[in-house]
């Protein structure tokens, strides 16, 4: 594999490892996690409640799988995303119950709409700003778009809006999604530093907001770009003690379902660990709350930054086997589309 | 002729009115972003207008409050009827009295609904039906939206206000951050009745209240993951203090970074940031919360309790006072007098 291929694979694997490692810790507070597991640095065995739902060690959840399935129609057609391919990827993902059972609230509504199932009448029907849909489900899948557009943030941002507005048709969720994909794209630049990843995230958030304003629903919530900057500042302040950074990020930025929490948090972990892939994933996992999503997004970015060589040996085989993926083949297929150019 | 209000009565009336005006004005802007509101109202919203039909209100009209103030109002009503300070029985009865008013319960948030369902129909309580260990969706500001009333009933007694807040709010809000946030508001409201109190004293009382709230709820609180209310109050106050002379900048900065949404770790820290930004000026504080959007009615309601108690009713325009009573069928002046009588009666017993 050449460097670019290795970086694409690193990103896919980083996302998948983060998701699968964070699946076990999701919804739990960092204090409970610490009591129960200490500081987690591997994919641990799922607890009973997850096992009952069919979860096994190494299985990814909705986060990485929706990105993976979204890429398939693009790979088959050897082209970049468009509305039809985005729709096809989403519906194909939805037909795999292993993953679609854990779909978030915003994604469920969108899929039902695509299938022609009208939502039950709600008091929100007349409401202009549905702020409860400012979720991180755009960010969890948008990293994949950065891989199709290495070191081309502007095209990445436009294509992210195409992919994600299908499910997350509001300005802030799209701003957050563009922050993640822009940083993934930037990770392919020559001499890219981890500072550049953070700046790319801020650029993506600002541009994603600007380009989607007026085209999708307006909403109210925190400013993604400003919160990325704050989270990164906390991370930079505690580089000598990344776990301290993790605690402060959890206390002040938050790492929950909402786009203005988990996306900024991911950049905070990148800053705290200087972009190191496994270390950044560990922080995202041990911080608690929406850990699978935050770790997945973090892994997408730092995996591309560091390349697959820096990911713990053995994890690629585990992820591929448990999920029935072939991430190496996927990486090469994406690289072929990049190489072809358009 | 109306009897002249004492200083204490005037401040209690101010606190009730401040909260009601904040709730009612904030109900118009709830859910929207500050940028959107500025465009829609061609500047700042500073009046009790007819709510638009694309917001969060349902069949509302100018001056009508929402769930925020009304749940405290009906709890106060039950306490006054029974001539009793807060206890578990009063908290339950107050909540159920409120539940009889669909014009307000239509706004009921997830945790309050859960608390009420536990009382009347446990099969519908999410805390009974969910298999998740941490119900992070219940870390909401609905304890803090009503807890200001405990500052009013315990005017000047911060510790009793905190203790009564836990009693009142733990029925609906069973996690530590939601209770800490509730205690921050009631502690600051109770403190606001001191003579010569400054806005910095109110902020310190809020921080003290939130720390105590965590401490007192530790033994029974449900585990959740959420940002830390104390840290976020400190951070919000720092933002407020850094831009005191620039209303627009502080408002946007607080909305953008702290957030003024449904969550206990947003609206409550944001309220304290705004108190700092406006140096404790009641109307400025209310307008900032209203125009910051998101959960504007809750944020403004909390600020109203605290700063209304500090300044008394006279800083609130008379037409607002009239409109609130008329629109909701309240008599807040009378309620203020009755609350002082209950306080004096309790002291004598």
XYZ file of C-alpha atoms in Angstrom:
691
model
C 0.000 0.000 0.000
C 1.225 3.500 -0.760
C 0.952 6.293 1.793
C -2.422 7.552 0.627
C -3.906 4.067 0.630
C -2.456 3.479 4.065
C -4.001 6.696 5.311
C -7.405 5.801 3.871
C -7.218 2.424 5.573
C -6.059 4.089 8.809
C -9.092 6.365 8.735
C -11.568 3.550 8.094
C -9.979 1.378 10.732
C -9.658 4.251 13.220
C -13.374 4.970 12.827
C -14.319 1.323 13.171
C -12.056 0.679 16.173
C -13.291 3.819 17.940
C -16.908 2.846 17.334
C -16.474 -0.715 18.455
C -14.410 0.216 21.523
C -16.887 2.941 22.462
C -19.919 0.718 21.961
C -19.337 -0.950 25.311
C -18.856 2.278 27.233
C -21.666 4.313 25.670
C -24.189 6.152 27.900
C -22.066 5.645 30.993
C -20.331 8.396 32.950
C -16.557 8.579 33.109
C -16.639 8.043 36.880
C -18.575 4.793 36.583
C -16.303 3.648 33.746
C -13.216 4.305 35.811
C -14.613 2.392 38.767
C -15.604 -0.525 36.614
C -12.732 -0.817 34.141
C -9.908 1.556 35.089
C -8.540 3.308 31.965
C -9.674 1.336 28.925
C -7.107 0.743 26.173
C -8.585 -2.210 24.336
C -11.883 -3.464 22.949
C -13.456 -4.942 26.050
C -16.063 -7.676 26.225
C -19.609 -6.300 26.034
C -21.678 -6.258 29.217
C -24.821 -8.326 29.564
C -27.340 -5.786 28.315
C -25.384 -5.342 25.083
C -24.888 -9.082 24.680
C -28.647 -9.537 24.930
C -28.942 -7.218 21.952
C -26.558 -9.422 19.996
C -23.467 -7.295 20.465
C -20.138 -9.111 20.333
C -16.586 -7.845 20.823
C -15.399 -5.997 17.713
C -18.848 -5.344 16.262
C -19.323 -1.737 15.202
C -22.607 0.128 15.744
C -24.629 2.561 13.674
C -21.748 5.054 13.627
C -19.142 3.371 11.481
C -21.564 1.096 9.682
C -23.600 3.914 8.191
C -20.387 5.446 6.843
C -19.297 2.075 5.471
C -22.625 1.411 3.781
C -22.782 4.967 2.459
C -19.462 4.364 0.679
C -20.625 1.165 -1.055
C -22.836 2.681 -3.797
C -20.089 5.216 -4.518
C -17.513 2.451 -4.808
C -19.751 0.328 -7.030
C -20.418 3.279 -9.322
C -16.817 4.455 -9.078
C -17.850 8.029 -8.393
C -18.376 10.668 -5.741
C -21.562 11.089 -3.731
C -24.807 12.479 -5.102
C -28.322 12.519 -3.717
C -29.345 9.174 -5.244
C -26.235 7.364 -4.036
C -26.600 8.860 -0.562
C -30.167 7.597 -0.431
C -29.176 4.168 -1.730
C -26.418 3.861 0.892
C -28.721 4.848 3.712
C -31.464 2.411 2.750
C -28.973 -0.391 2.262
C -27.585 0.301 5.725
C -31.083 0.329 7.139
C -31.678 -3.191 5.868
C -28.869 -4.560 8.076
C -30.572 -4.972 11.475
C -27.250 -5.531 13.257
C -26.596 -1.820 12.905
C -29.822 -0.054 12.061
C -31.361 -1.125 15.376
C -29.193 1.456 17.067
C -30.139 4.319 14.722
C -30.507 7.729 16.357
C -33.668 9.853 16.462
C -32.851 12.110 13.505
C -31.837 9.238 11.225
C -34.991 7.219 12.002
C -37.250 10.127 11.042
C -35.354 10.624 7.758
C -35.424 6.964 6.766
C -39.136 6.715 7.397
C -39.628 9.775 5.229
C -37.593 8.200 2.401
C -39.719 5.078 2.671
C -42.881 7.170 2.508
C -43.868 6.460 6.111
C -45.410 9.625 7.523
C -44.401 10.411 11.098
C -47.206 10.429 13.669
C -48.658 13.908 14.262
C -46.563 15.801 16.770
C -46.669 19.154 18.468
C -43.376 19.841 16.655
C -45.072 19.754 13.230
C -45.657 23.503 13.192
C -42.355 24.357 14.872
C -39.683 25.962 12.679
C -36.592 25.104 14.722
C -36.492 21.485 15.861
C -33.484 21.776 18.130
C -33.648 18.190 19.335
C -32.371 17.153 15.892
C -29.069 18.960 16.296
C -27.464 15.559 16.777
C -24.109 14.033 15.888
C -25.387 11.512 13.330
C -24.081 13.600 10.436
C -20.630 13.805 11.993
C -20.534 10.081 12.665
C -20.700 9.241 8.970
C -19.199 12.306 7.271
C -15.562 11.251 7.785
C -15.968 8.928 4.807
C -16.415 11.923 2.483
C -12.994 13.240 3.467
C -11.469 10.002 2.129
C -12.967 10.523 -1.319
C -11.528 14.060 -1.342
C -8.054 13.984 0.204
C -6.673 17.457 0.850
C -9.677 19.095 -0.822
C -11.688 20.603 2.005
C -14.035 22.623 -0.161
C -15.263 19.721 -2.211
C -15.440 17.678 0.983
C -17.732 20.245 2.590
C -20.090 20.379 -0.394
C -20.295 16.599 -0.621
C -20.794 16.288 3.141
C -23.830 18.534 2.866
C -25.146 16.302 0.056
C -24.614 13.118 2.088
C -25.793 14.364 5.457
C -28.654 16.722 4.663
C -30.623 13.632 3.749
C -30.877 12.823 7.461
C -29.648 15.945 9.255
C -31.295 18.840 7.484
C -30.362 21.572 9.932
C -27.507 24.075 9.965
C -25.759 23.018 13.154
C -25.746 19.264 12.550
C -24.320 19.947 9.078
C -21.771 22.407 10.432
C -20.575 19.665 12.791
C -20.532 17.032 10.035
C -18.413 19.305 7.831
C -15.956 19.906 10.683
C -15.216 16.175 10.880
C -14.968 15.558 7.142
C -12.859 18.673 6.519
C -10.358 17.511 9.140
C -10.216 14.036 7.572
C -9.582 15.593 4.169
C -6.900 17.895 5.574
C -5.091 14.922 7.166
C -3.913 13.967 3.658
C -2.045 17.257 3.092
C 1.748 17.102 2.922
C 3.367 18.060 6.229
C -0.025 18.272 7.922
C 0.294 18.878 11.678
C -2.308 18.200 14.326
C -2.845 21.958 14.555
C -3.869 21.873 10.904
C -6.498 19.247 11.753
C -8.035 21.568 14.351
C -7.957 24.548 12.006
C -9.564 22.394 9.318
C -12.308 21.451 11.789
C -13.012 25.095 12.534
C -12.981 25.936 8.815
C -15.314 23.035 8.065
C -17.714 24.060 10.835
C -17.859 27.685 9.694
C -18.180 26.818 6.006
C -20.653 24.014 6.613
C -22.860 26.447 8.499
C -22.504 29.177 5.907
C -23.146 26.927 2.912
C -26.181 25.246 4.436
C -27.801 28.411 5.816
C -31.024 29.117 3.958
C -31.053 25.656 2.352
C -31.952 23.610 5.423
C -33.859 24.216 8.637
C -32.608 26.923 10.951
C -32.015 25.739 14.524
C -30.709 27.140 17.785
C -27.780 25.698 19.696
C -24.138 26.324 20.481
C -21.737 27.448 17.753
C -19.740 24.429 16.567
C -16.638 26.342 15.441
C -16.373 28.274 18.709
C -16.798 25.143 20.772
C -14.157 23.307 18.707
C -11.744 26.147 19.463
C -12.551 25.943 23.183
C -12.234 22.175 23.337
C -8.917 22.364 21.488
C -7.716 25.024 23.912
C -8.491 22.732 26.849
C -6.677 19.900 25.078
C -3.608 22.042 24.345
C -3.496 23.286 27.948
C -3.235 19.739 29.291
C -1.010 17.949 26.811
C 1.225 16.864 29.681
C -1.786 15.172 31.318
C -4.271 14.127 28.624
C -6.598 12.494 31.145
C -6.998 15.840 32.853
C -7.911 17.270 29.448
C -10.454 14.481 29.027
C -12.103 15.285 32.367
C -12.324 18.984 31.633
C -13.677 18.372 28.172
C -16.360 16.076 29.616
C -17.206 18.645 32.332
C -17.304 21.749 30.179
C -17.740 20.836 26.511
C -19.793 17.667 27.046
C -19.598 14.497 24.985
C -23.238 13.581 24.439
C -25.578 13.025 21.525
C -25.735 16.675 20.512
C -23.598 17.961 17.661
C -22.280 20.885 19.733
C -20.951 18.502 22.368
C -19.459 15.441 20.713
C -17.901 17.049 17.644
C -15.989 19.719 19.602
C -14.992 17.048 22.144
C -13.343 14.998 19.370
C -11.117 17.955 18.496
C -10.269 18.435 22.169
C -8.932 14.882 22.326
C -6.960 15.408 19.123
C -5.335 18.491 20.662
C -4.596 16.732 23.956
C -2.884 13.757 22.269
C -1.203 15.704 19.433
C -3.297 13.721 16.967
C -2.067 10.267 17.991
C -4.653 7.780 16.803
C -4.870 5.219 19.600
C -4.361 7.760 22.410
C -7.072 10.032 21.027
C -9.497 7.124 20.727
C -8.779 6.094 24.330
C -9.688 9.550 25.609
C -12.938 9.544 23.642
C -13.841 6.119 25.031
C -12.968 6.820 28.662
C -14.729 10.194 28.736
C -18.105 8.436 28.786
C -21.497 9.446 27.324
C -21.808 9.055 23.523
C -18.453 7.278 23.388
C -18.917 5.186 20.249
C -19.738 8.234 18.148
C -17.040 10.486 19.581
C -14.394 7.759 19.310
C -15.522 6.901 15.769
C -15.216 10.516 14.605
C -11.907 10.960 16.406
C -10.581 7.738 14.849
C -11.640 8.786 11.349
C -9.512 11.927 11.658
C -6.489 10.645 13.573
C -6.479 7.353 11.674
C -6.022 9.297 8.436
C -3.453 11.543 10.095
C -1.342 8.669 11.476
C -2.120 5.954 8.862
C -3.050 2.312 9.490
C 0.464 1.423 10.638
C -0.122 3.230 13.926
C -3.238 1.233 14.840
C -2.809 -1.658 17.267
C -1.976 -4.843 15.300
C -4.735 -7.425 15.150
C -7.626 -4.975 15.248
C -8.051 -4.879 11.452
C -8.519 -8.635 11.368
C -10.954 -8.563 14.301
C -13.076 -5.766 12.824
C -13.159 -7.374 9.366
C -14.054 -10.789 10.702
C -16.767 -9.802 13.157
C -18.478 -7.347 10.817
C -17.898 -9.105 7.520
C -16.004 -6.072 6.200
C -12.925 -5.958 4.008
C -11.535 -2.583 4.975
C -8.330 -3.023 2.980
C -10.315 -3.669 -0.171
C -12.604 -0.739 0.638
C -9.580 1.529 1.100
C -8.094 0.476 -2.231
C -11.425 0.975 -3.999
C -11.774 4.501 -2.589
C -8.183 5.244 -3.553
C -8.913 4.122 -7.093
C -11.747 6.659 -7.346
C -9.433 9.358 -5.967
C -6.704 8.344 -8.427
C -9.113 8.443 -11.333
C -10.026 12.017 -10.464
C -13.005 13.851 -11.888
C -57.167 51.206 48.694
C -54.368 48.670 48.408
C -52.170 48.242 51.466
C -48.646 49.552 51.008
C -46.141 46.755 50.521
C -43.261 46.359 52.934
C -39.768 46.067 51.488
C -39.873 42.275 51.856
C -43.309 42.052 50.254
C -42.203 44.298 47.402
C -39.228 42.085 46.741
C -41.243 38.896 46.865
C -43.701 40.470 44.441
C -40.732 41.508 42.291
C -39.341 37.987 42.284
C -42.666 36.409 41.297
C -43.289 39.042 38.651
C -39.741 38.928 37.302
C -40.045 35.179 36.858
C -43.486 35.415 35.259
C -42.479 38.207 32.862
C -39.302 36.317 31.913
C -41.244 33.134 31.268
C -43.939 34.863 29.279
C -41.583 36.939 27.113
C -39.195 34.032 26.672
C -42.024 31.777 25.522
C -42.223 33.974 22.400
C -38.536 33.479 21.543
C -38.066 29.921 22.785
C -36.445 27.569 20.299
C -35.092 30.236 17.955
C -31.494 31.396 17.576
C -30.429 34.939 18.533
C -29.572 35.753 14.908
C -33.007 34.636 13.746
C -34.785 36.611 16.482
C -32.889 39.795 15.707
C -33.975 39.599 12.106
C -37.570 38.705 12.876
C -38.105 41.473 15.440
C -35.910 43.972 13.660
C -33.806 44.356 16.801
C -34.387 43.050 20.299
C -37.648 41.626 21.592
C -38.516 43.592 24.754
C -42.287 43.347 24.985
C -44.999 40.844 25.816
C -46.169 40.275 22.253
C -48.477 37.747 20.641
C -46.344 34.614 20.083
C -45.867 33.513 16.459
C -47.335 30.158 15.466
C -44.006 28.610 14.386
C -42.536 28.650 17.896
C -43.042 26.480 20.962
C -46.230 28.052 22.320
C -49.663 26.473 21.975
C -52.808 28.652 21.928
C -50.975 31.316 23.859
C -51.610 35.042 24.068
C -49.571 38.021 25.278
C -48.587 37.770 28.942
C -49.362 34.092 29.277
C -46.711 32.094 31.103
C -45.720 28.523 30.224
C -44.740 25.521 32.339
C -41.808 27.340 33.925
C -43.578 29.810 36.151
C -46.900 27.992 36.410
C -45.567 24.891 38.124
C -44.029 27.065 40.851
C -47.198 29.159 41.076
C -49.468 26.179 41.728
C -47.009 24.724 44.219
C -47.015 28.052 46.074
C -50.798 28.094 45.973
C -50.998 24.667 47.611
C -48.459 25.669 50.281
C -50.392 28.845 51.095
C -53.718 27.007 51.304
C -52.205 24.495 53.694
C -50.235 27.126 55.552
C -47.170 24.889 55.293
C -43.583 25.310 54.151
C -42.141 22.809 51.654
C -42.255 19.120 52.415
C -42.717 16.023 50.259
C -46.505 16.180 50.518
C -46.623 19.819 49.406
C -44.304 19.091 46.504
C -46.509 16.238 45.274
C -49.740 18.173 45.748
C -48.304 21.238 44.019
C -47.226 19.199 41.038
C -50.593 17.479 40.765
C -52.445 20.787 41.079
C -50.389 22.069 38.173
C -51.203 18.911 36.200
C -54.872 19.996 36.259
C -54.003 22.956 33.987
C -53.589 21.747 30.409
C -52.911 25.264 29.149
C -49.555 25.025 30.954
C -48.854 21.283 31.087
C -48.794 21.229 27.284
C -45.199 22.468 27.702
C -44.226 19.735 30.165
C -40.592 18.616 29.740
C -39.294 15.020 29.822
C -38.230 14.870 33.483
C -41.332 16.562 34.892
C -43.478 14.210 32.842
C -41.492 11.281 34.156
C -41.933 12.484 37.759
C -45.668 12.937 37.337
C -46.072 9.562 35.619
C -44.258 7.916 38.530
C -46.978 9.378 40.770
C -50.040 8.661 38.669
C -49.201 6.038 36.037
C -45.831 4.320 36.666
C -46.043 2.196 33.497
C -45.578 5.388 31.483
C -42.510 6.604 33.407
C -39.394 6.358 31.258
C -37.273 5.760 34.355
C -39.316 2.600 34.970
C -39.406 1.364 31.403
C -35.918 2.168 30.080
C -33.167 -0.394 30.506
C -30.421 2.241 30.355
C -28.407 2.793 33.504
C -27.795 6.480 32.819
C -30.826 8.451 31.628
C -28.877 11.392 30.270
C -31.958 12.800 28.583
C -33.296 13.715 32.021
C -30.493 16.141 32.933
C -32.870 19.014 32.257
C -33.532 22.474 33.650
C -37.064 21.769 34.911
C -35.945 21.644 38.535
C -34.238 25.007 38.217
C -37.173 26.576 36.358
C -39.372 26.137 39.448
C -36.858 26.202 42.310
C -36.665 30.009 42.430
C -39.917 29.845 44.391
C -38.023 28.087 47.198
C -35.724 31.111 47.343
C -38.838 33.253 47.722
C -40.370 31.159 50.515
C -36.982 31.098 52.260
C -36.050 34.707 51.606
C -32.632 35.361 53.115
C -32.059 31.754 54.226
C -29.847 30.189 51.577
C -29.349 26.818 53.263
C -33.041 26.259 53.916
C -33.788 27.257 50.310
C -31.331 24.611 49.110
C -32.759 21.937 51.369
C -36.366 22.730 50.331
C -35.294 22.740 46.682
C -34.084 19.170 46.948
C -37.376 18.162 48.599
C -39.406 19.923 45.917
C -37.412 18.888 42.868
C -36.314 15.326 43.577
C -39.780 14.061 42.670
C -39.216 15.051 39.069
C -35.427 15.480 38.810
C -33.524 12.570 40.282
C -30.002 13.207 39.022
C -27.277 15.335 40.592
C -26.643 17.929 37.857
C -30.352 18.765 37.535
C -30.649 19.152 41.322
C -27.391 21.114 41.594
C -28.708 23.494 38.947
C -32.000 23.849 40.817
C -30.158 24.641 44.054
C -28.015 27.252 42.307
C -31.122 29.218 41.330
C -32.933 28.965 44.659
C -29.787 29.792 46.633
C -29.220 32.923 44.566
C -32.890 33.902 44.837
C -32.828 33.476 48.646
C -29.603 35.463 48.867
C -31.101 38.280 46.791
C -33.340 39.273 49.726
C -30.358 40.343 51.842
C -29.941 44.060 52.363
C -27.183 45.674 50.296
C -26.710 42.488 48.274
C -24.599 42.868 45.105
C -24.837 40.859 41.901
C -21.492 39.273 42.737
C -23.020 37.960 45.984
C -25.775 36.378 43.905
C -23.234 34.632 41.681
C -21.344 33.341 44.702
C -24.607 32.085 46.176
C -25.346 30.297 42.897
C -21.980 28.558 42.925
C -22.430 27.657 46.599
C -25.921 26.339 45.859
C -24.776 24.148 42.997
C -21.914 22.698 45.046
C -24.298 21.960 47.917
C -26.789 20.481 45.465
C -24.229 17.932 44.278
C -23.263 17.148 47.859
C -26.808 16.716 49.181
C -28.018 14.620 46.263
C -24.988 12.300 46.141
C -26.593 9.639 48.335
C -29.733 9.104 46.255
C -29.121 10.565 42.804
C -29.364 8.412 39.680
C -26.075 8.149 37.758
C -25.864 10.222 34.583
C -23.173 11.582 32.292
C -23.306 15.310 31.827
C -21.071 18.345 31.974
C -20.436 19.810 35.432
C -22.856 22.563 36.455
C -20.424 24.260 38.860
C -17.605 24.469 36.298
C -19.976 25.756 33.673
C -21.421 28.457 35.972
C -17.874 29.647 36.685
C -17.048 29.680 32.996
C -20.272 31.474 32.034
C -19.684 34.123 34.696
C -16.197 34.702 33.363
C -17.650 35.322 29.906
C -20.263 37.652 31.391
C -17.703 39.641 33.360
C -15.359 40.000 30.391
C -17.856 41.790 28.164
C -19.988 43.760 30.621
C -20.323 46.791 28.403
C -21.270 44.917 25.277
C -24.780 43.442 25.459
C -24.740 41.843 21.998
C -21.288 40.244 22.321
C -21.999 38.690 25.704
C -25.371 37.388 24.648
C -23.968 35.739 21.515
C -20.891 34.416 23.288
C -22.999 32.826 26.026
C -25.494 31.348 23.568
C -22.678 30.053 21.336
C -20.430 28.493 23.940
C -22.416 27.835 27.140
C -25.742 27.321 25.396
C -29.128 28.270 26.834
C -30.954 25.070 25.978
C -33.067 22.560 27.830
C -30.132 21.032 29.704
C -29.367 21.803 33.327
C -25.749 22.464 32.359
C -26.776 25.066 29.766
C -29.659 27.300 30.839
C -28.569 27.660 34.480
C -24.903 28.547 33.862
C -26.106 30.839 31.086
C -28.465 32.638 33.511
C -25.567 33.364 35.863
C -23.398 34.512 32.957
C -26.137 36.961 32.014
C -26.499 38.236 35.589
C -22.757 38.936 35.506
C -22.943 40.551 32.063
C -25.813 42.855 33.052
C -24.348 43.655 36.505
C -27.590 42.442 38.040
C -29.902 44.801 36.100
C -33.267 43.025 36.000
C -34.736 44.157 32.701
C -31.417 43.932 30.847
C -30.952 40.429 32.215
C -34.446 39.388 31.124
C -33.995 40.883 27.652
C -30.664 39.142 27.218
C -32.135 35.761 28.137
C -35.180 36.343 25.929
C -33.112 37.372 22.900
C -30.569 34.582 23.312
C -33.354 32.200 22.271
C -33.042 28.425 22.789
C -34.769 27.691 26.122
C -35.360 31.408 26.604
C -38.428 31.142 28.816
C -36.661 28.960 31.386
C -33.490 31.045 31.385
C -35.394 34.325 31.682
C -37.706 32.904 34.349
C -34.724 31.956 36.537
C -33.087 35.362 36.092
C -36.428 36.970 36.950
C -36.686 35.188 40.293
C -33.182 36.181 41.317
C -32.982 39.768 40.107
C -36.657 40.494 40.831
C -35.965 39.665 44.471
C -32.917 41.924 44.433
C -34.713 44.979 43.031
C -38.393 44.564 43.923
C -41.448 44.978 41.716
C -41.059 48.697 41.049
C -38.441 48.225 38.305
C -40.938 46.171 36.285
C -43.200 48.280 34.002
C -46.736 48.538 35.312
C -48.331 47.288 32.112
C -46.355 44.042 32.455
C -47.648 43.625 36.008
C -51.240 44.038 34.849
C -50.894 41.886 31.773
C -49.384 38.937 33.652
C -52.235 38.847 36.172
C -54.913 39.314 33.512
C -53.542 36.806 31.041
C -53.132 34.049 33.604
C -55.788 34.793 36.206
C -53.075 35.362 38.836
C -52.908 37.891 41.634
C -49.178 37.966 42.258
C -49.298 40.975 44.580
C -51.726 39.156 46.845
C -49.641 36.012 46.659
C -46.575 38.003 47.756
C -48.405 39.312 50.812
C -49.627 35.820 51.696
C -46.128 34.402 51.399
C -44.784 36.966 53.882
C -47.652 36.104 56.240
C -46.777 32.410 56.030
C -43.126 33.258 56.718
C -44.056 35.371 59.745
C -46.450 32.698 60.993
C -43.776 30.021 60.726
C -41.326 32.253 62.585
C -43.836 32.764 65.422
C -44.645 29.053 65.812
